[in-house]
Short mmCIF file of C-alpha atoms in Angstrom, two decimals:
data_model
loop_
_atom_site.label_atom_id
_atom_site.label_comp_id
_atom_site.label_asym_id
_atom_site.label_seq_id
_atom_site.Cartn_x
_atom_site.Cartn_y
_atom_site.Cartn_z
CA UNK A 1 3.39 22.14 -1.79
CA UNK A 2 1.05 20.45 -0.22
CA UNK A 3 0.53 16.34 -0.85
CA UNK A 4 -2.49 14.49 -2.28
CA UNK A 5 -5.01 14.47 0.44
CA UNK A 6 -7.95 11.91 0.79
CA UNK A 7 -11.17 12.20 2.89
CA UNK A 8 -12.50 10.04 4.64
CA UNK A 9 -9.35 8.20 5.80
CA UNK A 10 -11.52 5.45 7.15
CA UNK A 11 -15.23 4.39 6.59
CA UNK A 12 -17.82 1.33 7.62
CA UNK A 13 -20.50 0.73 5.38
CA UNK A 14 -22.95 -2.02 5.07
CA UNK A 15 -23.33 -4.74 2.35
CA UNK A 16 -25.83 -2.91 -0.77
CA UNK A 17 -24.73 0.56 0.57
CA UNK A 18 -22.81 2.72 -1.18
CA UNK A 19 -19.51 5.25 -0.79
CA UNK A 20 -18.05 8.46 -2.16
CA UNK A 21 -14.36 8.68 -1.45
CA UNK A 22 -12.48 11.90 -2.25
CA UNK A 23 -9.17 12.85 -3.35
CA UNK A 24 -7.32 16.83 -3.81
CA UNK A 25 -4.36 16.74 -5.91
CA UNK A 26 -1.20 17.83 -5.52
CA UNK A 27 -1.15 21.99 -6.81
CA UNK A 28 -1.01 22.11 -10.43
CA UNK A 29 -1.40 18.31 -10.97
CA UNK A 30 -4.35 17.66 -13.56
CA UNK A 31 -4.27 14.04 -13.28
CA UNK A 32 -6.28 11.83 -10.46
CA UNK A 33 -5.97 8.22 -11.09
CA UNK A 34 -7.43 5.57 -8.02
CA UNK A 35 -6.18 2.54 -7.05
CA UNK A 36 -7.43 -0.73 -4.70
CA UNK A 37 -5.34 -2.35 -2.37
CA UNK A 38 -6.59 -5.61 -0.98
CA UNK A 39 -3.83 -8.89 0.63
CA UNK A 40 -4.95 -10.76 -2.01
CA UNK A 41 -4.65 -8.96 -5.35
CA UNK A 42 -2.59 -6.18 -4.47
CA UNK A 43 -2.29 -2.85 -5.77
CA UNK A 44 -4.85 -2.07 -8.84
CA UNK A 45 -5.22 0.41 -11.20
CA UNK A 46 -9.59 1.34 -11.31
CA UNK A 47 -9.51 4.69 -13.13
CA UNK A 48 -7.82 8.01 -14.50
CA UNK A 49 -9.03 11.07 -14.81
CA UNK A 50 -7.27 14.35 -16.88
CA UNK A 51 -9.47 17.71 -17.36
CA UNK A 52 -12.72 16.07 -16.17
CA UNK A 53 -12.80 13.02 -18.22
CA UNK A 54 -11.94 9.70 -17.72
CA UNK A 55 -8.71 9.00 -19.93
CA UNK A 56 -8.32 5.00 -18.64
CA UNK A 57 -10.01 2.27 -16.49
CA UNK A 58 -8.92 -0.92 -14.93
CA UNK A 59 -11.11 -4.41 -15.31
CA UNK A 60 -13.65 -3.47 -12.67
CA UNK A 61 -17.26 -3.71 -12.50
CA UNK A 62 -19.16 -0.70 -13.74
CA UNK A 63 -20.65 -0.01 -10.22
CA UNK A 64 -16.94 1.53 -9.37
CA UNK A 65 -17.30 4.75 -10.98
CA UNK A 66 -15.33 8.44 -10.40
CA UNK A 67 -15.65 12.07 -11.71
CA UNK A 68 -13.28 14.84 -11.92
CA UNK A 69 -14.05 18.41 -11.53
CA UNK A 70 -12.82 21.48 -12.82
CA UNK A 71 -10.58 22.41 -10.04
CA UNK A 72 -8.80 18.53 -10.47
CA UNK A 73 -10.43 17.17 -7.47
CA UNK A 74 -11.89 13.59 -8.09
CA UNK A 75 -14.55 11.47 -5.95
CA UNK A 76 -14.73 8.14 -6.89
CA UNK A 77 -18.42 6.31 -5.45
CA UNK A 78 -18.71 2.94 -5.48
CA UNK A 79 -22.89 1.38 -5.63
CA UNK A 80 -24.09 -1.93 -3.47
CA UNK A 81 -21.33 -2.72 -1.71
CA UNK A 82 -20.24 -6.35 -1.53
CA UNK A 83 -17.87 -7.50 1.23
CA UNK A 84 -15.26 -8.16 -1.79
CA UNK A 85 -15.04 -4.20 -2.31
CA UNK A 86 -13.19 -3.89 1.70
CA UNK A 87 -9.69 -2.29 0.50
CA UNK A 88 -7.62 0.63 0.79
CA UNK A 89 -8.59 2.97 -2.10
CA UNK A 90 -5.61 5.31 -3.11
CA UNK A 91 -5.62 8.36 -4.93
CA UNK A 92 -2.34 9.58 -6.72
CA UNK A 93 -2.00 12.43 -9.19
CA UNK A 94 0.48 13.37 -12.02
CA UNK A 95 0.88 16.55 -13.78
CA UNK A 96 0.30 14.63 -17.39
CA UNK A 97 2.88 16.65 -18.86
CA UNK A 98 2.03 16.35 -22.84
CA UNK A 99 4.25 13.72 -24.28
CA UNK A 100 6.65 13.07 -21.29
CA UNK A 101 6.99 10.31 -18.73
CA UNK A 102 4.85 10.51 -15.71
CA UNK A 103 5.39 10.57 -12.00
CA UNK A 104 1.99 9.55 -9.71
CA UNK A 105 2.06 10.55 -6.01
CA UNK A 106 -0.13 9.02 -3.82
CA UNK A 107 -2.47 10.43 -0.90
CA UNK A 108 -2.70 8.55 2.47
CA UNK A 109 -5.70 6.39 1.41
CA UNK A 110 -9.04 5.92 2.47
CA UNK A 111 -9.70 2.28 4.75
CA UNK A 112 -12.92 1.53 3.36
CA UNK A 113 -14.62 -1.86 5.46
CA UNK A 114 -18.03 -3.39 4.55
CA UNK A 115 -19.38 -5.49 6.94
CA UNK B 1 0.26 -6.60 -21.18
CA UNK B 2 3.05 -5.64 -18.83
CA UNK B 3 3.80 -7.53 -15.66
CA UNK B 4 6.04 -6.96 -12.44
CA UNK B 5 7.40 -9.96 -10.36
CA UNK B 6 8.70 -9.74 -7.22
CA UNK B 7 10.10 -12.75 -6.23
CA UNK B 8 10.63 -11.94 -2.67
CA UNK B 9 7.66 -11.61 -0.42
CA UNK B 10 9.41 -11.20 2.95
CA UNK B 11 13.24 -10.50 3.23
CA UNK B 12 15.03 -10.24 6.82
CA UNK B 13 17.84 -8.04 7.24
CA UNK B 14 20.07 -7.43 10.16
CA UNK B 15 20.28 -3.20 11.22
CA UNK B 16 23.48 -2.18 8.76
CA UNK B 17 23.38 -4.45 6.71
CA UNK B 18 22.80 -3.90 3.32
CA UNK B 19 19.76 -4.72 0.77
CA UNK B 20 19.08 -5.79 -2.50
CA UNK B 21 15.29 -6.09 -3.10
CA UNK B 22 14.63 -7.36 -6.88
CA UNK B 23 12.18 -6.39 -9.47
CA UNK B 24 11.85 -8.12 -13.06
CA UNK B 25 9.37 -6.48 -15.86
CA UNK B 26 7.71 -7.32 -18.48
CA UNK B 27 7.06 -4.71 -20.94
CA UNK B 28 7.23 -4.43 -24.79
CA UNK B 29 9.02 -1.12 -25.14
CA UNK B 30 11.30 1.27 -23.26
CA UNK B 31 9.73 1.13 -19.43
CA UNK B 32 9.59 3.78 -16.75
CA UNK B 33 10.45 1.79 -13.45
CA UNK B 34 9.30 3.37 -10.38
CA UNK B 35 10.04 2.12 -6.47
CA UNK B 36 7.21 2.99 -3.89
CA UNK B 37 7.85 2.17 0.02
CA UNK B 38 4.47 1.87 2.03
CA UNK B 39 4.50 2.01 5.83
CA UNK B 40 1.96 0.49 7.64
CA UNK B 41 -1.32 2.30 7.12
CA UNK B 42 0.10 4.57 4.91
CA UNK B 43 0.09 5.60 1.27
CA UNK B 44 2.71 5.08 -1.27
CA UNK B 45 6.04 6.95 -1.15
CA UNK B 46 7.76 7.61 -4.44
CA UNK B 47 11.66 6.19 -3.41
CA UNK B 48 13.16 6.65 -7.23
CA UNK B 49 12.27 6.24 -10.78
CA UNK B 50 13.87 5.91 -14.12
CA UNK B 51 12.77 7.14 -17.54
CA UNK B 52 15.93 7.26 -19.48
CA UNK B 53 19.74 7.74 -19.38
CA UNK B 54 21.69 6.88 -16.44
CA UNK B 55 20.98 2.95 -15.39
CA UNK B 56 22.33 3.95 -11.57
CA UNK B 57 19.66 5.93 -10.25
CA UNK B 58 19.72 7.74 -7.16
CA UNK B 59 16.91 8.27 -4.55
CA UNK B 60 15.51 9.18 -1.39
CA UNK B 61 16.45 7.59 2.10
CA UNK B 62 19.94 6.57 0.95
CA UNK B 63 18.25 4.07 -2.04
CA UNK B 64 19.23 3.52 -5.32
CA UNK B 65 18.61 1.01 -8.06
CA UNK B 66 19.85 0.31 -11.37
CA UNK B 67 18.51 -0.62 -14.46
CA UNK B 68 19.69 -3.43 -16.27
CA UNK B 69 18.06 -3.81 -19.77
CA UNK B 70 19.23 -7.30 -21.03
CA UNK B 71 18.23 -8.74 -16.95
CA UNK B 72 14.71 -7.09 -17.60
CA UNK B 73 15.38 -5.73 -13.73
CA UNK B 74 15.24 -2.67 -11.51
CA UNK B 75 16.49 -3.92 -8.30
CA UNK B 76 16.75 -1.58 -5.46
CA UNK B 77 19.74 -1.28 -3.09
CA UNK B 78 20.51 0.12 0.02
CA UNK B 79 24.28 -0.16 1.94
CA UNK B 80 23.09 0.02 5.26
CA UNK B 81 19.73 -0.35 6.62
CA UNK B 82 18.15 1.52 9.54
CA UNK B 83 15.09 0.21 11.88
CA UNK B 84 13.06 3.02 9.99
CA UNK B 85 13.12 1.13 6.51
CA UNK B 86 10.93 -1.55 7.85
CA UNK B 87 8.16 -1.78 5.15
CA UNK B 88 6.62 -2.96 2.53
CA UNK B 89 8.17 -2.03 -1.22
CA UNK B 90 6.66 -2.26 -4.10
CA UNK B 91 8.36 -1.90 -8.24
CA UNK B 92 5.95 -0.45 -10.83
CA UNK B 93 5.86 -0.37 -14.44
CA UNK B 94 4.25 2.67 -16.41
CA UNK B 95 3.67 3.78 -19.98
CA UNK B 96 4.60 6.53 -21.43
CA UNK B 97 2.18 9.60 -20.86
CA UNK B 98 0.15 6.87 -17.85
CA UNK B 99 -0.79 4.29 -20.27
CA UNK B 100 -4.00 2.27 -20.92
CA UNK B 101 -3.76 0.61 -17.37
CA UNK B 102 -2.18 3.05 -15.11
CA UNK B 103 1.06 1.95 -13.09
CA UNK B 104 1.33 -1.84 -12.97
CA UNK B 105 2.50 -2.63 -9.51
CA UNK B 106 4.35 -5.68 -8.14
CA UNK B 107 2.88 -7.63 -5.11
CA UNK B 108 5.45 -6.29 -2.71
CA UNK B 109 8.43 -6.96 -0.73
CA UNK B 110 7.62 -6.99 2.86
CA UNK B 111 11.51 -6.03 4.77
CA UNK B 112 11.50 -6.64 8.33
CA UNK B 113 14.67 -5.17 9.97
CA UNK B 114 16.45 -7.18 12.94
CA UNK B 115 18.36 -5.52 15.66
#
């Protein structure tokens, strides 16, 4: 099978701009969830998503958002970009299997810099 | 809320030599314990997990780790290193089914190999 797969792998944008990031699940897998990886805070959880809705979000600001669509692929947009917001954003999905632990792989990431 | 410590932000290791990279949780219930390796630039690479039964888990790249309930650990091991396992590691803590806040990550153990 192919792995989780993330476009773009890197992006500049500009202070007050803002980004769509994308993310294909593994085959078969229903759940996207995104992460941000800065030095300084590490690895955080922003959002899931499971059959188009969002299940779960992390303590972020409401101008990190995400959708899920009907074939499990996820973008996740982010609106006026502040410098803070430079990370790499990671996608990983999870099958969800109903009642059982869960396993999340993770794509390559996408380097996203605001200058 | 459930928490990950990682006490050890760089370790040094000769080539052969073998590893022990700790992880301590904090979580009110039964955990599932995952161990992720990152190489520069990269995503996340799933080394091992543990939901249940066996405390000596096996996993990819020669690793294992074991499980030690009363310690409130999940320390990965390795015999014998190799110049490829220069990385970054990171232990993560999930809920059953994902959870409310998605994997809960440590901030890393950066292993730099010598020859």
């Amino acid at each position: 099978k192919a792995g989780v797969t993330q476009t773009p792998r890197y992006l500049i944008k500009t202070r007050g701009q803002q980004v769509t990031l994308s993310c294909s699940p593994i085959s078969g897998h229903r759940s996207v969830s995104w992460y941000q990886q800065t030095p300084g805070q590490g690895l955080q959880f922003l959002f899931e998503y499971f059959s188009e809705t969002q299940r779960n979000k992390g303590n972020f600001p409401g101008r990190f958002s995400g959708r899920q669509f009907s074939n499990s692929r996820s973008e996740m947009n982010v609106s006026t970009l502040e410098l803070g917001d430079s990370a790499l954003y990671l996608c990983a999905s999870s099958p969800r299997l109903a009642g059982g632990p869960d396993t999340q792989y993770f794509g390559p990431g996408t380097r996203l810099t605001v200058l | 809320a459930q928490s990950v410590t990682q006490p050890d932000i760089h370790i040094t290791v000769s080539e052969g030599a073998s590893l022990e990279l700790r992880c301590n949780y904090s979580y009110g219930a039964t955990p599932y314990l995952f161990w992720y390796v990152q190489s520069p630039g990269q995503g996340l690479q799933l080394l091992l997990k543990y939901f249940s039964g066996d405390t000596l888990v096996q996993g990819i790249k020669g690793f294992e780790a074991e499980f030690k309930r009363s310690q409130s650990s999940f320390n990965l091991r390795k015999p014998s290193v190799h110049w490829s396992d220069a990385a970054e590691y990171f232990c993560a803590v999930g809920e059953k089914g994902g959870g409310a806040d998605g994997l809960t990550f440590g901030k890393g153990t950066h292993l730099i190999i010598q020859p």
